[in-house]
Coordinates of C-alpha atoms and ligand atoms in Angstrom, one line a residue:
M9 CA -31.0 5.4 6.8
E10 CA -30.7 1.9 8.3
T11 CA -31.2 -1.3 6.3
Q12 CA -31.6 -4.8 7.5
V13 CA -29.4 -7.3 5.6
A14 CA -28.9 -10.9 6.4
G15 CA -25.5 -11.2 8.1
D16 CA -23.6 -8.6 10.0
Y17 CA -20.2 -9.6 8.7
V18 CA -18.4 -6.9 6.7
R19 CA -15.6 -8.2 4.4
I20 CA -12.5 -6.1 4.4
F21 CA -11.1 -5.8 0.9
D22 CA -7.6 -4.2 1.2
T23 CA -6.4 -2.5 -1.9
T24 CA -3.2 -0.9 -0.5
L25 CA -1.1 -2.9 -3.0
R26 CA -3.2 -1.8 -6.0
D27 CA -5.1 1.5 -5.5
G28 CA -2.7 2.5 -2.7
E29 CA 0.3 1.8 -4.8
Q30 CA -1.1 3.9 -7.6
A31 CA -0.7 7.0 -5.5
P32 CA 2.0 9.2 -7.0
G33 CA 5.4 8.2 -5.4
A34 CA 4.0 5.2 -3.5
T35 CA 5.7 2.6 -5.6
M36 CA 6.8 -0.5 -3.7
T37 CA 9.4 -3.1 -4.7
S38 CA 8.2 -6.7 -5.0
A39 CA 9.9 -7.6 -1.7
E40 CA 8.0 -4.7 0.0
K41 CA 4.7 -5.8 -1.6
L42 CA 5.2 -9.3 -0.3
E43 CA 5.9 -8.1 3.2
V44 CA 2.9 -5.8 3.2
A45 CA 0.8 -8.8 1.9
R46 CA 2.0 -10.9 4.7
A47 CA 1.2 -8.2 7.2
L48 CA -2.3 -7.9 5.7
T49 CA -2.8 -11.6 6.0
R50 CA -1.9 -11.5 9.7
L51 CA -4.2 -8.5 10.1
G52 CA -7.0 -10.8 8.9
V53 CA -8.2 -9.0 5.8
D54 CA -10.7 -11.0 3.8
V55 CA -9.4 -10.0 0.4
I56 CA -6.0 -8.7 -0.7
E57 CA -6.1 -6.9 -4.0
A58 CA -2.5 -7.7 -4.8
G59 CA -2.1 -5.6 -7.9
F60 CA -2.9 -4.9 -11.5
P61 CA -1.1 -7.7 -13.4
A62 CA -1.5 -6.2 -16.9
A63 CA 0.4 -3.1 -15.8
S64 CA 3.9 -4.7 -16.2
P65 CA 5.7 -8.0 -15.9
D66 CA 6.9 -7.0 -12.5
D67 CA 3.3 -6.4 -11.3
L68 CA 2.2 -9.8 -12.6
A69 CA 5.2 -11.5 -10.9
A70 CA 4.4 -9.7 -7.6
V71 CA 0.7 -10.8 -7.7
Q72 CA 1.8 -14.4 -8.5
T73 CA 4.2 -14.4 -5.5
I74 CA 1.6 -13.1 -3.2
A75 CA -1.0 -15.6 -4.4
R76 CA 1.5 -18.4 -3.7
E77 CA 2.9 -17.1 -0.4
C78 CA -0.2 -15.7 1.2
G79 CA -3.1 -17.2 -0.6
R80 CA -2.4 -20.9 -0.3
S81 CA -3.0 -21.9 3.3
P82 CA -4.6 -20.3 6.3
L83 CA -2.5 -18.9 9.1
A84 CA -2.8 -20.5 12.5
G85 CA -6.1 -19.6 14.1
R86 CA -7.8 -18.9 10.8
T87 CA -9.9 -21.3 8.8
E88 CA -9.1 -19.9 5.3
P89 CA -6.4 -17.9 3.6
P90 CA -7.4 -14.5 2.2
I91 CA -8.9 -14.2 -1.2
I92 CA -6.2 -12.9 -3.6
A93 CA -7.7 -10.5 -6.2
G94 CA -6.1 -9.1 -9.4
L95 CA -7.5 -6.0 -11.2
A96 CA -8.2 -6.1 -14.9
R97 CA -9.8 -3.6 -17.3
A98 CA -12.7 -5.1 -19.2
T99 CA -10.5 -6.5 -21.9
R100 CA -9.7 -10.1 -22.7
T101 CA -5.9 -9.6 -22.4
D102 CA -6.2 -7.8 -19.0
I103 CA -8.5 -10.5 -17.6
D104 CA -6.2 -13.3 -18.9
R105 CA -3.3 -11.5 -17.2
A106 CA -5.2 -11.1 -13.9
W107 CA -6.0 -14.8 -14.0
E108 CA -2.3 -15.6 -14.6
G109 CA -1.6 -13.6 -11.5
V110 CA -4.1 -15.0 -9.1
K111 CA -4.7 -18.6 -10.2
G112 CA -2.1 -20.0 -7.8
A113 CA -4.1 -18.9 -4.8
A114 CA -6.6 -21.2 -3.1
R115 CA -9.2 -18.5 -3.4
P116 CA -8.5 -16.4 -6.5
R117 CA -10.6 -13.5 -7.6
I118 CA -10.7 -11.5 -10.9
H119 CA -11.8 -7.9 -10.4
T120 CA -12.8 -6.3 -13.6
F121 CA -14.1 -2.8 -14.2
L122 CA -15.6 -0.6 -16.8
A123 CA -16.9 3.0 -16.4
T124 CA -20.6 3.7 -16.5
S125 CA -20.9 7.5 -16.1
D126 CA -21.9 9.3 -19.3
L127 CA -18.9 11.5 -18.7
H128 CA -16.5 8.6 -19.0
L129 CA -18.4 7.0 -21.8
A130 CA -18.3 10.2 -23.9
H131 CA -14.7 11.4 -23.2
K132 CA -12.7 8.4 -22.1
L133 CA -14.2 5.2 -23.6
R134 CA -16.0 6.8 -26.6
M135 CA -18.5 4.0 -26.3
S136 CA -22.3 4.0 -26.3
R137 CA -24.4 2.7 -23.4
A138 CA -25.3 -0.3 -25.4
E139 CA -21.7 -1.0 -26.2
V140 CA -20.8 -0.8 -22.5
L141 CA -23.5 -3.2 -21.5
A142 CA -22.4 -5.7 -24.2
R143 CA -18.8 -5.3 -23.1
I144 CA -19.7 -6.0 -19.4
T145 CA -21.6 -9.1 -20.4
E146 CA -18.8 -10.4 -22.6
M147 CA -16.0 -9.7 -20.2
V148 CA -17.6 -10.7 -16.9
A149 CA -18.6 -14.0 -18.7
H150 CA -15.0 -14.4 -19.9
A151 CA -13.7 -13.8 -16.3
R152 CA -16.2 -16.2 -15.0
S153 CA -15.1 -18.9 -17.5
L154 CA -11.7 -18.7 -15.8
C155 CA -12.5 -18.1 -12.2
A156 CA -15.5 -18.8 -9.9
D157 CA -15.1 -15.6 -8.0
V158 CA -15.6 -12.5 -10.1
E159 CA -16.0 -8.9 -8.9
F160 CA -17.3 -6.2 -11.3
S161 CA -16.9 -2.5 -10.7
P162 CA -18.9 0.1 -12.7
E163 CA -16.2 2.8 -12.5
D164 CA -17.4 6.3 -11.6
A165 CA -20.7 4.8 -10.2
G166 CA -21.1 7.8 -8.0
R167 CA -21.7 10.0 -11.0
S168 CA -23.5 7.5 -13.1
D169 CA -27.2 7.7 -14.1
P170 CA -28.7 5.3 -11.5
E171 CA -31.0 3.8 -14.1
F172 CA -28.1 2.9 -16.4
L173 CA -26.1 1.7 -13.4
Y174 CA -28.9 -0.7 -12.5
Q175 CA -28.8 -2.1 -16.1
A176 CA -25.0 -2.4 -15.9
L177 CA -25.2 -4.3 -12.6
D178 CA -28.0 -6.5 -14.0
A179 CA -25.8 -7.4 -16.9
A180 CA -22.9 -8.2 -14.6
I181 CA -25.0 -10.5 -12.4
K182 CA -26.4 -12.3 -15.4
A183 CA -22.9 -12.8 -16.8
G184 CA -21.8 -14.4 -13.5
A185 CA -20.4 -11.6 -11.2
T186 CA -20.3 -12.7 -7.6
T187 CA -19.4 -9.3 -6.0
L188 CA -20.6 -5.9 -7.3
N189 CA -18.4 -3.1 -6.2
I190 CA -19.8 0.5 -6.3
P191 CA -16.9 3.0 -6.6
D192 CA -17.2 6.6 -5.8
T193 CA -14.1 7.0 -8.1
V194 CA -13.7 10.7 -7.7
G195 CA -14.9 11.1 -4.1
Y196 CA -17.7 13.4 -5.2
T197 CA -20.7 12.0 -3.4
M198 CA -21.9 12.8 0.1
P199 CA -22.9 10.2 2.7
D200 CA -26.7 10.5 2.3
E201 CA -26.4 10.3 -1.5
F202 CA -24.0 7.3 -1.4
G203 CA -26.2 5.5 1.1
A204 CA -29.3 6.2 -1.1
L205 CA -27.3 4.9 -4.1
I206 CA -26.7 1.6 -2.4
A207 CA -30.3 1.4 -1.2
G208 CA -31.5 2.1 -4.8
I209 CA -29.3 -0.7 -6.1
R210 CA -30.7 -3.1 -3.6
A211 CA -34.2 -2.1 -4.5
N212 CA -33.9 -2.1 -8.3
V213 CA -31.4 -4.7 -9.5
P214 CA -32.8 -8.1 -10.0
G215 CA -30.8 -10.9 -8.4
I216 CA -28.9 -8.5 -6.2
E217 CA -29.7 -10.5 -3.1
G218 CA -27.5 -13.3 -4.5
V219 CA -24.3 -11.2 -4.7
I220 CA -22.2 -9.2 -2.2
I221 CA -22.4 -5.4 -2.6
S222 CA -19.1 -3.7 -2.0
V223 CA -18.2 0.0 -1.6
H224 CA -15.1 1.7 -2.8
C225 CA -14.9 5.4 -1.8
H226 CA -12.2 8.0 -2.6
D227 CA -11.4 10.8 -0.3
D228 CA -11.3 13.9 -2.5
L229 CA -13.7 15.7 -0.1
G230 CA -12.5 13.9 3.0
L231 CA -15.7 11.8 3.0
A232 CA -14.4 8.4 2.1
V233 CA -14.9 6.8 5.5
A234 CA -18.3 8.5 6.0
N235 CA -19.4 7.4 2.6
T236 CA -18.2 3.8 3.2
L237 CA -20.0 3.7 6.5
A238 CA -23.2 5.0 4.8
G239 CA -22.9 2.3 2.1
L240 CA -22.5 -0.4 4.8
R241 CA -25.5 0.9 6.7
A242 CA -27.5 0.8 3.5
G243 CA -26.6 -2.9 3.1
A244 CA -23.2 -3.2 1.5
R245 CA -21.2 -6.0 3.1
Q246 CA -17.7 -5.5 1.6
A247 CA -15.6 -2.3 2.3
E248 CA -12.7 -1.5 0.0
C249 CA -10.0 0.4 1.8
T250 CA -6.2 0.9 2.2
I251 CA -3.8 1.2 5.1
N252 CA -3.3 4.8 6.1
G253 CA -5.9 5.7 3.4
I254 CA -3.3 5.9 0.7
G255 CA -4.5 5.8 -3.0
E256 CA -5.1 7.7 -6.1
R257 CA -5.1 11.5 -5.5
A258 CA -6.5 12.2 -1.9
G259 CA -6.6 8.4 -1.3
N260 CA -9.2 5.8 -0.4
C261 CA -11.2 5.0 2.7
S262 CA -8.7 4.3 5.5
L263 CA -8.8 0.7 6.7
E264 CA -7.9 1.5 10.3
E265 CA -10.6 4.2 10.5
I266 CA -13.5 2.2 9.0
V267 CA -12.5 -0.9 11.1
M268 CA -12.2 1.0 14.3
T269 CA -15.5 2.8 13.6
L270 CA -17.3 -0.5 13.2
T271 CA -15.5 -1.9 16.3
T272 CA -15.9 1.1 18.6
R273 CA -19.5 1.7 17.6
K274 CA -20.6 -1.9 17.3
P275 CA -23.4 -1.6 19.8
R276 CA -25.0 0.9 17.5
L277 CA -24.0 -0.4 14.1
G278 CA -24.3 -4.2 14.7
L279 CA -21.6 -4.9 12.2
S280 CA -18.4 -6.9 12.6
T281 CA -15.1 -7.7 10.8
G282 CA -12.4 -10.4 11.1
I283 CA -9.6 -7.8 11.7
D284 CA -7.2 -8.3 14.5
T285 CA -7.2 -4.6 15.5
T286 CA -4.0 -5.0 17.7
Q287 CA -2.0 -5.2 14.4
L288 CA -3.2 -1.9 13.0
C289 CA -0.4 0.4 14.2
R290 CA 2.3 -2.1 13.1
V291 CA 0.8 -2.5 9.6
S292 CA 0.4 1.3 9.3
K293 CA 4.0 1.8 10.2
L294 CA 5.1 -0.8 7.7
V295 CA 3.1 0.7 4.8
S296 CA 4.4 4.2 5.8
T297 CA 8.0 2.9 5.7
C298 CA 7.6 1.1 2.4
T299 CA 5.9 4.0 0.6
G300 CA 7.7 6.9 2.3
F301 CA 4.3 8.4 3.1
T302 CA 4.6 9.5 6.7
V303 CA 1.6 9.3 8.9
P304 CA 0.6 12.7 10.3
P305 CA 0.6 12.9 14.1
N306 CA -3.1 13.8 14.2
K307 CA -4.2 10.9 12.0
A308 CA -7.1 9.1 13.5
V309 CA -6.3 5.7 15.1
V310 CA -2.7 5.3 14.1
G311 CA -1.2 8.9 14.3
G312 CA 1.5 9.5 17.0
N313 CA -0.9 11.8 18.9
A314 CA -4.0 9.7 18.6
F315 CA -3.7 8.7 22.2
A316 CA -1.6 11.6 23.6
H317 CA -3.0 13.8 26.2
E318 CA -1.2 17.1 26.6
S319 CA -3.5 19.6 28.3
G320 CA -3.7 19.7 32.0
I321 CA -7.5 19.3 32.1
H322 CA -7.3 16.2 29.8
Q323 CA -4.4 14.7 31.8
D324 CA -6.3 15.3 35.0
G325 CA -9.4 13.6 33.6
M326 CA -7.4 10.7 32.3
L327 CA -5.8 10.1 35.7
K328 CA -9.3 10.0 37.2
H329 CA -10.8 7.8 34.6
Q330 CA -9.4 6.7 31.2
S331 CA -12.8 6.9 29.4
T332 CA -13.0 10.7 30.1
Y333 CA -11.0 11.4 27.0
E334 CA -10.4 8.0 25.3
I335 CA -13.0 6.2 23.3
M336 CA -10.7 3.2 22.5
R337 CA -7.7 1.8 24.3
P338 CA -4.3 2.3 22.7
E339 CA -3.5 -1.4 23.0
T340 CA -6.7 -2.2 21.0
V341 CA -4.9 -0.8 18.0
G342 CA -1.4 -1.9 19.0
A343 CA -0.4 1.6 20.0
G344 CA 0.9 0.5 23.4
G345 CA 4.4 1.8 24.6
T346 CA 7.6 0.3 23.3
R347 CA 7.8 -3.3 24.4
L348 CA 11.3 -4.5 25.3
V349 CA 11.9 -7.5 23.1
L350 CA 15.6 -8.2 23.0
G351 CA 18.8 -7.2 24.8
K352 CA 22.5 -7.1 24.3
H353 CA 22.9 -10.8 25.1
S354 CA 20.2 -12.1 22.7
G355 CA 21.4 -14.5 20.1
R356 CA 20.8 -14.8 16.4
H357 CA 18.1 -17.3 16.9
A358 CA 16.1 -15.2 19.3
F359 CA 16.6 -12.2 17.0
A360 CA 15.2 -14.2 14.0
D361 CA 12.3 -15.5 16.1
Q362 CA 11.4 -12.0 17.3
L363 CA 11.5 -10.7 13.7
G364 CA 9.3 -13.6 12.7
A365 CA 6.8 -12.7 15.4
L366 CA 6.7 -9.2 14.0
G367 CA 6.0 -10.7 10.6
V368 CA 9.4 -9.9 9.1
A369 CA 10.9 -12.8 7.1
L370 CA 14.6 -12.2 6.7
D371 CA 17.0 -15.0 6.1
G372 CA 20.5 -15.7 4.8
P373 CA 22.8 -12.8 4.3
A374 CA 20.0 -10.3 5.0
L375 CA 19.4 -11.8 8.4
D376 CA 23.2 -11.8 9.1
R377 CA 23.5 -8.2 8.2
A378 CA 20.5 -7.2 10.3
F379 CA 21.8 -9.2 13.2
D380 CA 25.2 -7.5 13.0
R381 CA 23.4 -4.2 13.0
F382 CA 21.3 -5.3 15.9
K383 CA 24.4 -6.1 17.9
A384 CA 26.0 -2.8 17.1
L385 CA 22.8 -1.1 18.1
A386 CA 22.6 -3.0 21.4
D387 CA 26.1 -1.7 22.3
R388 CA 25.0 1.9 21.8
K389 CA 21.3 1.8 22.8
K390 CA 20.1 0.7 26.1
H391 CA 16.6 -0.5 25.3
I392 CA 15.8 -2.2 22.0
G393 CA 12.1 -2.3 21.3
E394 CA 9.8 -3.5 18.6
A395 CA 10.0 -0.2 16.7
D396 CA 13.8 -0.5 16.6
L397 CA 13.7 -4.0 15.2
L398 CA 11.2 -3.1 12.5
A399 CA 13.4 -0.1 11.5
L400 CA 16.5 -2.3 11.3
A401 CA 14.7 -4.9 9.2
S402 CA 13.2 -2.4 6.9
S403 CA 16.6 -1.0 6.3
E404 CA 17.7 -4.5 5.1
R405 CA 14.7 -4.9 2.8
G406 CA 15.9 -5.2 -0.7
A407 CA 19.6 -4.8 0.2
A408 CA 20.3 -8.3 -1.0
H409 CA 19.5 -7.3 -4.6
A410 CA 21.0 -3.8 -4.4
H411 CA 23.4 -2.6 -7.1
Y412 CA 25.4 -0.6 -4.6
T413 CA 25.7 -1.0 -0.8
L414 CA 27.3 1.3 1.7
D415 CA 30.7 0.1 2.8
G416 CA 32.0 3.0 4.8
L417 CA 31.4 6.7 5.4
Q418 CA 33.2 9.6 7.0
V419 CA 32.2 13.2 7.2
G420 CA 33.7 16.4 8.5
C421 CA 31.5 19.4 9.3
G422 CA 31.0 22.2 11.7
T423 CA 31.7 26.0 11.6
I424 CA 35.2 25.8 10.4
G425 CA 36.1 24.6 6.9
L426 CA 33.8 23.0 4.2
P427 CA 31.5 20.1 4.9
T428 CA 33.2 17.1 3.4
A429 CA 32.3 13.5 3.0
T430 CA 34.3 10.4 1.9
V431 CA 32.1 7.5 0.9
R432 CA 33.0 3.9 0.1
L433 CA 30.4 1.9 -1.8
R434 CA 30.4 -1.8 -2.9
G435 CA 29.1 -2.0 -6.5
P436 CA 28.3 -4.5 -9.2
G437 CA 31.0 -7.2 -9.4
D438 CA 31.9 -6.6 -5.8
I439 CA 34.0 -3.7 -6.8
V440 CA 34.7 -1.1 -4.1
H441 CA 34.5 2.6 -5.1
V442 CA 35.7 5.5 -3.0
R443 CA 34.9 9.2 -3.6
A444 CA 35.1 12.4 -1.6
A445 CA 33.0 15.5 -2.1
V446 CA 32.2 18.8 -0.5
G447 CA 28.6 20.1 0.0
T448 CA 26.5 22.7 1.7
G449 CA 26.3 20.3 4.7
P450 CA 27.4 16.8 5.6
V451 CA 24.3 15.1 4.0
D452 CA 24.7 17.1 0.8
A453 CA 28.4 16.2 0.7
V454 CA 27.5 12.5 1.1
F455 CA 24.8 12.6 -1.6
K456 CA 27.3 14.3 -4.0
A457 CA 30.0 11.6 -3.4
I458 CA 27.4 8.9 -3.9
D459 CA 26.2 10.6 -7.1
E460 CA 29.7 10.5 -8.5
I461 CA 30.0 6.8 -7.9
V462 CA 26.5 5.7 -9.0
G463 CA 26.1 8.0 -12.0
A464 CA 22.3 8.0 -12.0
P465 CA 21.4 11.7 -11.8
V466 CA 18.2 12.4 -9.8
M467 CA 16.4 15.4 -8.4
L468 CA 16.0 15.3 -4.6
L469 CA 12.3 16.0 -4.0
E470 CA 12.0 15.3 -0.3
Y471 CA 14.2 14.5 2.6
A472 CA 12.9 13.8 6.1
V473 CA 14.4 12.5 9.4
H474 CA 12.4 11.0 12.2
S475 CA 13.4 9.4 15.4
V476 CA 12.1 5.8 15.8
T477 CA 11.7 6.0 19.5
E478 CA 12.3 8.6 22.2
G479 CA 15.7 9.3 23.8
I480 CA 19.1 10.6 22.7
D481 CA 20.2 7.0 21.7
A482 CA 17.2 6.5 19.4
L483 CA 17.5 5.2 15.9
G484 CA 17.1 7.8 13.2
E485 CA 15.0 7.0 10.2
V486 CA 15.5 8.9 7.0
S487 CA 13.1 9.0 4.1
V488 CA 14.0 10.5 0.7
R489 CA 12.1 10.9 -2.5
V490 CA 13.9 11.4 -5.8
R491 CA 12.9 11.8 -9.4
P492 CA 15.2 10.4 -12.1
D493 CA 16.6 13.4 -14.0
A494 CA 15.6 12.2 -17.5
G495 CA 17.5 14.9 -19.3
T496 CA 20.8 13.8 -18.1
A497 CA 20.3 10.2 -16.8
G498 CA 19.2 8.8 -20.2
V499 CA 16.1 7.4 -18.5
V500 CA 13.5 6.9 -21.2
P501 CA 10.5 9.0 -20.2
Q502 CA 8.0 6.8 -22.0
S503 CA 4.4 6.6 -20.7
D504 CA 4.7 2.8 -20.4
A505 CA 8.0 2.9 -18.6
P506 CA 7.7 0.7 -15.5
R507 CA 8.2 3.6 -13.1
S508 CA 8.6 7.1 -14.4
R509 CA 7.5 8.7 -11.2
A510 CA 9.0 9.7 -7.9
I511 CA 11.0 7.0 -6.2
H512 CA 11.4 6.6 -2.4
G513 CA 14.2 5.3 -0.3
H514 CA 14.4 4.6 3.4
G515 CA 17.3 4.0 5.8
A516 CA 17.8 3.7 9.6
D517 CA 20.8 4.1 11.9
T518 CA 21.7 5.7 15.2
D519 CA 23.9 8.1 13.0
I520 CA 21.5 10.1 10.9
V521 CA 24.2 10.9 8.2
V522 CA 24.6 7.1 7.8
A523 CA 20.8 6.7 7.7
S524 CA 20.7 9.4 5.1
A525 CA 23.3 7.7 2.9
K526 CA 21.4 4.4 3.2
A527 CA 18.1 6.0 2.3
Y528 CA 19.6 7.8 -0.7
L529 CA 21.3 4.7 -1.9
A530 CA 18.1 2.7 -1.6
A531 CA 16.4 5.2 -3.8
L532 CA 19.2 5.2 -6.4
N533 CA 19.2 1.4 -6.4
R534 CA 15.5 1.6 -7.4
V535 CA 16.3 4.1 -10.1
L536 CA 18.9 1.7 -11.5
D537 CA 16.3 -1.2 -11.3
D538 CA 14.0 1.0 -13.4
Q539 CA 16.7 1.8 -16.0
A540 CA 17.4 -1.9 -16.3
A541 CA 13.7 -2.7 -16.7
V542 CA 13.3 0.1 -19.4
A543 CA 16.4 -1.2 -21.2
A544 CA 15.0 -4.7 -21.2
L545 CA 11.6 -3.5 -22.4
E546 CA 13.3 -1.5 -25.2
A547 CA 15.5 -4.5 -26.2
N548 CA 12.4 -6.6 -26.6
R549 CA 10.2 -4.5 -28.8
P550 CA 10.6 -2.2 -31.8
V551 CA 10.4 1.5 -30.9
V552 CA 6.8 2.7 -31.6
S553 CA 5.8 6.3 -31.6
A554 CA 2.2 5.7 -32.7
P555 CA -0.4 4.1 -30.4
P556 CA -0.9 0.4 -30.9
A557 CA -3.4 -0.6 -33.6
S558 CA -5.7 -2.7 -31.4
R559 CA -8.3 -0.7 -29.4
E560 CA -7.4 -1.0 -25.7
L561 CA -9.5 0.7 -23.0
P562 CA -7.7 3.4 -21.2
L563 CA -7.5 3.0 -17.4
Ligands
LIG606 O1 -11.8 4.1 -7.9 C1 -12.1 3.3 -8.7 O2 -13.1 3.4 -9.5 C2 -11.3 2.1 -8.8 C3 -11.9 0.9 -9.6 C4 -10.9 0.2 -10.4 C5 -12.6 0.0 -8.6 O3 -10.3 2.0 -8.2
LIG607 ZN1 -10.1 3.5 -6.6

């Protein structure tokens, strides 16, 4: 089903920092969020959904920082900075918070939502259809009184009665919405149905030609990209997506997949985006490092094998003509081989410049530490490429505010004797702590010694080692995922605790035991951050066991 719509430009609305960050265990620190937002800006996304400001003071602060740092002025070669959006439930307090978050941007947007499926009305909202329509009118109008750019999403649109959906969208348009987003919240629809839903909206909602239709598809049945494409072909002109497809449950439509579909099949689709596709692999890697969600080798567009040709027949074909087995060039998505960027004799200035070119903003002590590590690496590793630099930088991210940093480490292991580790950490007040421990292996021994010093018990959920580049001298990257052990750690397991979910840490070094120690410490530092946030929250309010008296809408 093909529909003619004025304009072939598809706005790319990235929600990695909101829907993506809602994925269990994908929590990012404010510094990581800012770095991802900067990378998204360079990538050329039209809208960055920077977060959900009502969720916590930290979320609000992160959105404000992104609005200020990425949303004020355009990058070189662009005419406008990206729109910075903040999500809000359809309540006055949420909308006011969202506005607080985004108002510092040159192009702010409030994105408010309310469910429209009978299922959600009956079981979640406990509201009648008439109440929902009245709430949409009131809250979209309130958002519009604050901000000229308002997006409204009828949550669970994919399972809503189309007739009621049309009424809800009509109400939103009349109240001043400028973008109407149609979410397939639970990833239930199929491409033909979703395309028909968008076509139905275009045919039945008065005034729809004056607003942008957006699509937001989840991947529960693996159909998010196909559904998004169907929506665009039926006339939507904004696609909501996330880097690597991360998001609630099975995730969202993957940005790199929908963008490369539109790009590669442009002659057939006739649609374009403003994305600089050569940045895709780099941003994918950054998001993977920040969230600890590794990208599977067979992932479309950005997976390690996406351009690998192993079988003899394929290799033979490729040697004869690249297009025998490749529908896009690796360099189009930034998947070219490792580029040599710096050598052993490069200075601090050149190092900082190269990091800047890769979009990494490190300065002060963090830059000094990264440069020292670069020099040490250059002594051990012959070729230092872009991937090495990104790994070094990501290891420094957040280190400046760490409660504990690694000061020294020694392990003994092998077939004789017990694996033993001695660990030296620098802690609060610049106090140096030393502990030794034995374990089932060197990494276990290191983690036990660290546990003794830090005293924040956690359960290790996941431990993974990867090599950043090929070769025996490659940097090793370690990713760990831990969960605070509430029973012993004294972490308050309240539903509104800032982060009561799995926490990720990342570290890189040519020595994988050192990389493991760094990754584990990074995770523990975050656990300590959470404990401090919970303590601050507790100190500022009376302990309540009953729900608040005012009627808030659940998310
Ligand atoms: O999936 C969904 O319905 C959402 C809305 C908030 C847009 O994420
Ligand atoms: Zn969603």
